[in-house]
């Protein structure tokens, strides 16, 4: 009997699908793709809004986070890491990445370096990526 593996919120489910038609198996596979897309979209939205709880953090002399333990809205744990601290605006973070670990599945949200104006306001923000 064949099986189909689907993942919902990082939890792997193996369905025995040997008795399902090819069309039903294709529909289940399509559902998995949809679930993955929704999960990716949620993580991206949370990353753009910094929607995670700061559990503990290590900060530099300017009070910018160097690294931190975080919890995401879905209960996943992770680590926030500053990749580029602003030299022009001490305490500000210009680039970072954060892991999202749920049921042994790790995703990483990465904010490439932003651009600031003379007052420190963000003038360009490259897209956050999820890998």
PDB file of C-alpha atoms in Angstrom:
ATOM      1  CA  UNK A   1       0.000   0.000   0.000  1.00  0.00           C
ATOM      2  CA  UNK A   2       1.397   3.405  -0.923  1.00  0.00           C
ATOM      3  CA  UNK A   3       1.398   6.393   1.382  1.00  0.00           C
ATOM      4  CA  UNK A   4       1.396  10.170   1.190  1.00  0.00           C
ATOM      5  CA  UNK A   5       3.260  12.265   3.726  1.00  0.00           C
ATOM      6  CA  UNK A   6       1.786  15.646   4.625  1.00  0.00           C
ATOM      7  CA  UNK A   7       3.006  18.206   7.133  1.00  0.00           C
ATOM      8  CA  UNK A   8       0.736  20.562   9.051  1.00  0.00           C
ATOM      9  CA  UNK A   9       2.435  23.107  11.333  1.00  0.00           C
ATOM     10  CA  UNK A  10       5.573  21.016  11.272  1.00  0.00           C
ATOM     11  CA  UNK A  11       3.783  17.804  12.297  1.00  0.00           C
ATOM     12  CA  UNK A  12       4.328  15.006   9.809  1.00  0.00           C
ATOM     13  CA  UNK A  13       1.342  12.792   9.025  1.00  0.00           C
ATOM     14  CA  UNK A  14       1.665   9.692   6.867  1.00  0.00           C
ATOM     15  CA  UNK A  15      -1.567   8.715   5.167  1.00  0.00           C
ATOM     16  CA  UNK A  16      -2.088   5.290   3.676  1.00  0.00           C
ATOM     17  CA  UNK A  17      -3.441   6.139   0.240  1.00  0.00           C
ATOM     18  CA  UNK A  18      -3.054   2.925  -1.702  1.00  0.00           C
ATOM     19  CA  UNK A  19      -6.810   2.595  -2.025  1.00  0.00           C
ATOM     20  CA  UNK A  20      -7.289   6.195  -3.168  1.00  0.00           C
ATOM     21  CA  UNK A  21      -7.617   7.028  -6.821  1.00  0.00           C
ATOM     22  CA  UNK A  22      -4.878   8.937  -8.608  1.00  0.00           C
ATOM     23  CA  UNK A  23      -7.135  12.001  -8.614  1.00  0.00           C
ATOM     24  CA  UNK A  24      -7.634  11.786  -4.846  1.00  0.00           C
ATOM     25  CA  UNK A  25      -3.895  11.384  -4.301  1.00  0.00           C
ATOM     26  CA  UNK A  26      -3.263  14.425  -6.514  1.00  0.00           C
ATOM     27  CA  UNK A  27      -5.820  16.405  -4.511  1.00  0.00           C
ATOM     28  CA  UNK A  28      -4.087  15.486  -1.238  1.00  0.00           C
ATOM     29  CA  UNK A  29      -0.742  16.528  -2.697  1.00  0.00           C
ATOM     30  CA  UNK A  30      -2.290  19.827  -3.778  1.00  0.00           C
ATOM     31  CA  UNK A  31      -3.621  20.333  -0.245  1.00  0.00           C
ATOM     32  CA  UNK A  32      -0.077  19.835   1.099  1.00  0.00           C
ATOM     33  CA  UNK A  33       1.203  22.519  -1.250  1.00  0.00           C
ATOM     34  CA  UNK A  34      -1.536  24.870  -0.067  1.00  0.00           C
ATOM     35  CA  UNK A  35      -0.749  24.168   3.593  1.00  0.00           C
ATOM     36  CA  UNK A  36       2.956  24.854   2.974  1.00  0.00           C
ATOM     37  CA  UNK A  37       2.125  28.112   1.188  1.00  0.00           C
ATOM     38  CA  UNK A  38      -0.102  29.294   4.046  1.00  0.00           C
ATOM     39  CA  UNK A  39       2.543  28.402   6.651  1.00  0.00           C
ATOM     40  CA  UNK A  40       5.226  30.215   4.641  1.00  0.00           C
ATOM     41  CA  UNK A  41       2.979  33.292   4.311  1.00  0.00           C
ATOM     42  CA  UNK A  42       2.267  33.339   8.045  1.00  0.00           C
ATOM     43  CA  UNK A  43       5.964  33.111   8.896  1.00  0.00           C
ATOM     44  CA  UNK A  44       6.770  35.890   6.436  1.00  0.00           C
ATOM     45  CA  UNK A  45       4.065  38.137   7.931  1.00  0.00           C
ATOM     46  CA  UNK A  46       5.348  37.468  11.453  1.00  0.00           C
ATOM     47  CA  UNK A  47       8.910  38.244  10.359  1.00  0.00           C
ATOM     48  CA  UNK A  48       7.898  41.587   8.787  1.00  0.00           C
ATOM     49  CA  UNK A  49       6.084  42.615  11.959  1.00  0.00           C
ATOM     50  CA  UNK A  50       8.601  41.081  14.407  1.00  0.00           C
ATOM     51  CA  UNK A  51       5.715  39.091  15.835  1.00  0.00           C
ATOM     52  CA  UNK A  52       7.726  36.967  18.192  1.00  0.00           C
ATOM     53  CA  UNK A  53       8.196  36.980  21.940  1.00  0.00           C
ATOM     54  CA  UNK A  54      11.643  37.877  23.180  1.00  0.00           C
ATOM     55  CA  UNK A  55      12.450  35.288  25.863  1.00  0.00           C
ATOM     56  CA  UNK A  56      16.017  36.295  26.623  1.00  0.00           C
ATOM     57  CA  UNK A  57      18.555  38.451  24.833  1.00  0.00           C
ATOM     58  CA  UNK A  58      22.197  39.394  24.785  1.00  0.00           C
ATOM     59  CA  UNK A  59      22.790  43.030  23.847  1.00  0.00           C
ATOM     60  CA  UNK A  60      25.824  45.004  22.746  1.00  0.00           C
ATOM     61  CA  UNK A  61      27.175  48.204  24.356  1.00  0.00           C
ATOM     62  CA  UNK A  62      24.582  50.224  22.382  1.00  0.00           C
ATOM     63  CA  UNK A  63      21.707  48.005  23.620  1.00  0.00           C
ATOM     64  CA  UNK A  64      21.145  46.427  20.190  1.00  0.00           C
ATOM     65  CA  UNK A  65      20.270  42.727  20.361  1.00  0.00           C
ATOM     66  CA  UNK A  66      23.195  40.510  19.404  1.00  0.00           C
ATOM     67  CA  UNK A  67      21.301  37.232  19.841  1.00  0.00           C
ATOM     68  CA  UNK A  68      18.030  36.256  21.493  1.00  0.00           C
ATOM     69  CA  UNK A  69      15.824  33.275  22.231  1.00  0.00           C
ATOM     70  CA  UNK A  70      12.373  33.833  20.742  1.00  0.00           C
ATOM     71  CA  UNK A  71       8.927  32.212  20.582  1.00  0.00           C
ATOM     72  CA  UNK A  72       6.756  32.673  17.477  1.00  0.00           C
ATOM     73  CA  UNK A  73       2.939  33.076  17.563  1.00  0.00           C
ATOM     74  CA  UNK A  74       2.442  29.383  16.701  1.00  0.00           C
ATOM     75  CA  UNK A  75       4.561  28.306  19.689  1.00  0.00           C
ATOM     76  CA  UNK A  76       7.677  27.537  17.644  1.00  0.00           C
ATOM     77  CA  UNK A  77      10.967  28.427  19.271  1.00  0.00           C
ATOM     78  CA  UNK A  78      13.928  30.038  17.597  1.00  0.00           C
ATOM     79  CA  UNK A  79      16.937  32.270  17.750  1.00  0.00           C
ATOM     80  CA  UNK A  80      17.114  35.887  16.574  1.00  0.00           C
ATOM     81  CA  UNK A  81      20.587  36.992  15.466  1.00  0.00           C
ATOM     82  CA  UNK A  82      21.769  40.437  14.392  1.00  0.00           C
ATOM     83  CA  UNK A  83      23.816  40.197  11.205  1.00  0.00           C
ATOM     84  CA  UNK A  84      24.531  43.931  10.841  1.00  0.00           C
ATOM     85  CA  UNK A  85      24.227  46.433  13.674  1.00  0.00           C
ATOM     86  CA  UNK A  86      23.994  50.023  12.466  1.00  0.00           C
ATOM     87  CA  UNK A  87      27.247  51.910  12.894  1.00  0.00           C
ATOM     88  CA  UNK A  88      25.618  55.246  12.038  1.00  0.00           C
ATOM     89  CA  UNK A  89      22.716  54.740  14.471  1.00  0.00           C
ATOM     90  CA  UNK A  90      23.969  52.813  17.505  1.00  0.00           C
ATOM     91  CA  UNK A  91      21.328  50.504  18.925  1.00  0.00           C
ATOM     92  CA  UNK A  92      19.597  50.012  15.572  1.00  0.00           C
ATOM     93  CA  UNK A  93      19.722  46.733  13.638  1.00  0.00           C
ATOM     94  CA  UNK A  94      20.180  46.848   9.863  1.00  0.00           C
ATOM     95  CA  UNK A  95      20.181  43.125   9.016  1.00  0.00           C
ATOM     96  CA  UNK A  96      19.116  40.023  10.935  1.00  0.00           C
ATOM     97  CA  UNK A  97      17.937  36.439  10.713  1.00  0.00           C
ATOM     98  CA  UNK A  98      15.676  34.362  12.947  1.00  0.00           C
ATOM     99  CA  UNK A  99      15.027  30.647  13.063  1.00  0.00           C
ATOM    100  CA  UNK A 100      11.579  29.076  13.450  1.00  0.00           C
ATOM    101  CA  UNK A 101      11.812  25.554  14.869  1.00  0.00           C
ATOM    102  CA  UNK A 102       8.660  23.459  15.116  1.00  0.00           C
ATOM    103  CA  UNK A 103       8.520  19.656  15.313  1.00  0.00           C
ATOM    104  CA  UNK A 104      12.171  19.353  14.226  1.00  0.00           C
ATOM    105  CA  UNK A 105      11.530  21.453  11.101  1.00  0.00           C
ATOM    106  CA  UNK A 106      13.660  24.608  10.939  1.00  0.00           C
ATOM    107  CA  UNK A 107      12.924  27.595   8.729  1.00  0.00           C
ATOM    108  CA  UNK A 108      15.033  30.750   8.691  1.00  0.00           C
ATOM    109  CA  UNK A 109      13.679  34.250   8.065  1.00  0.00           C
ATOM    110  CA  UNK A 110      16.395  36.624   6.829  1.00  0.00           C
ATOM    111  CA  UNK A 111      16.206  40.412   6.584  1.00  0.00           C
ATOM    112  CA  UNK A 112      19.040  41.619   4.316  1.00  0.00           C
ATOM    113  CA  UNK A 113      20.621  44.963   5.180  1.00  0.00           C
ATOM    114  CA  UNK A 114      18.246  47.912   5.028  1.00  0.00           C
ATOM    115  CA  UNK A 115      19.157  51.451   3.935  1.00  0.00           C
ATOM    116  CA  UNK A 116      18.671  54.459   6.218  1.00  0.00           C
ATOM    117  CA  UNK A 117      18.561  58.196   5.551  1.00  0.00           C
ATOM    118  CA  UNK A 118      20.592  60.822   7.437  1.00  0.00           C
ATOM    119  CA  UNK A 119      18.036  60.766  10.268  1.00  0.00           C
ATOM    120  CA  UNK A 120      18.069  56.968  10.623  1.00  0.00           C
ATOM    121  CA  UNK A 121      14.687  56.351   8.990  1.00  0.00           C
ATOM    122  CA  UNK A 122      14.464  53.302   6.766  1.00  0.00           C
ATOM    123  CA  UNK A 123      14.455  54.331   3.099  1.00  0.00           C
ATOM    124  CA  UNK A 124      14.782  50.878   1.522  1.00  0.00           C
ATOM    125  CA  UNK A 125      13.976  47.471   2.945  1.00  0.00           C
ATOM    126  CA  UNK A 126      14.928  44.445   0.850  1.00  0.00           C
ATOM    127  CA  UNK A 127      12.424  41.585   0.926  1.00  0.00           C
ATOM    128  CA  UNK A 128      12.663  39.166   3.839  1.00  0.00           C
ATOM    129  CA  UNK A 129      13.343  35.643   2.640  1.00  0.00           C
ATOM    130  CA  UNK A 130      12.325  32.326   4.178  1.00  0.00           C
ATOM    131  CA  UNK A 131      14.572  29.309   3.659  1.00  0.00           C
TER     132      UNK A 131
END
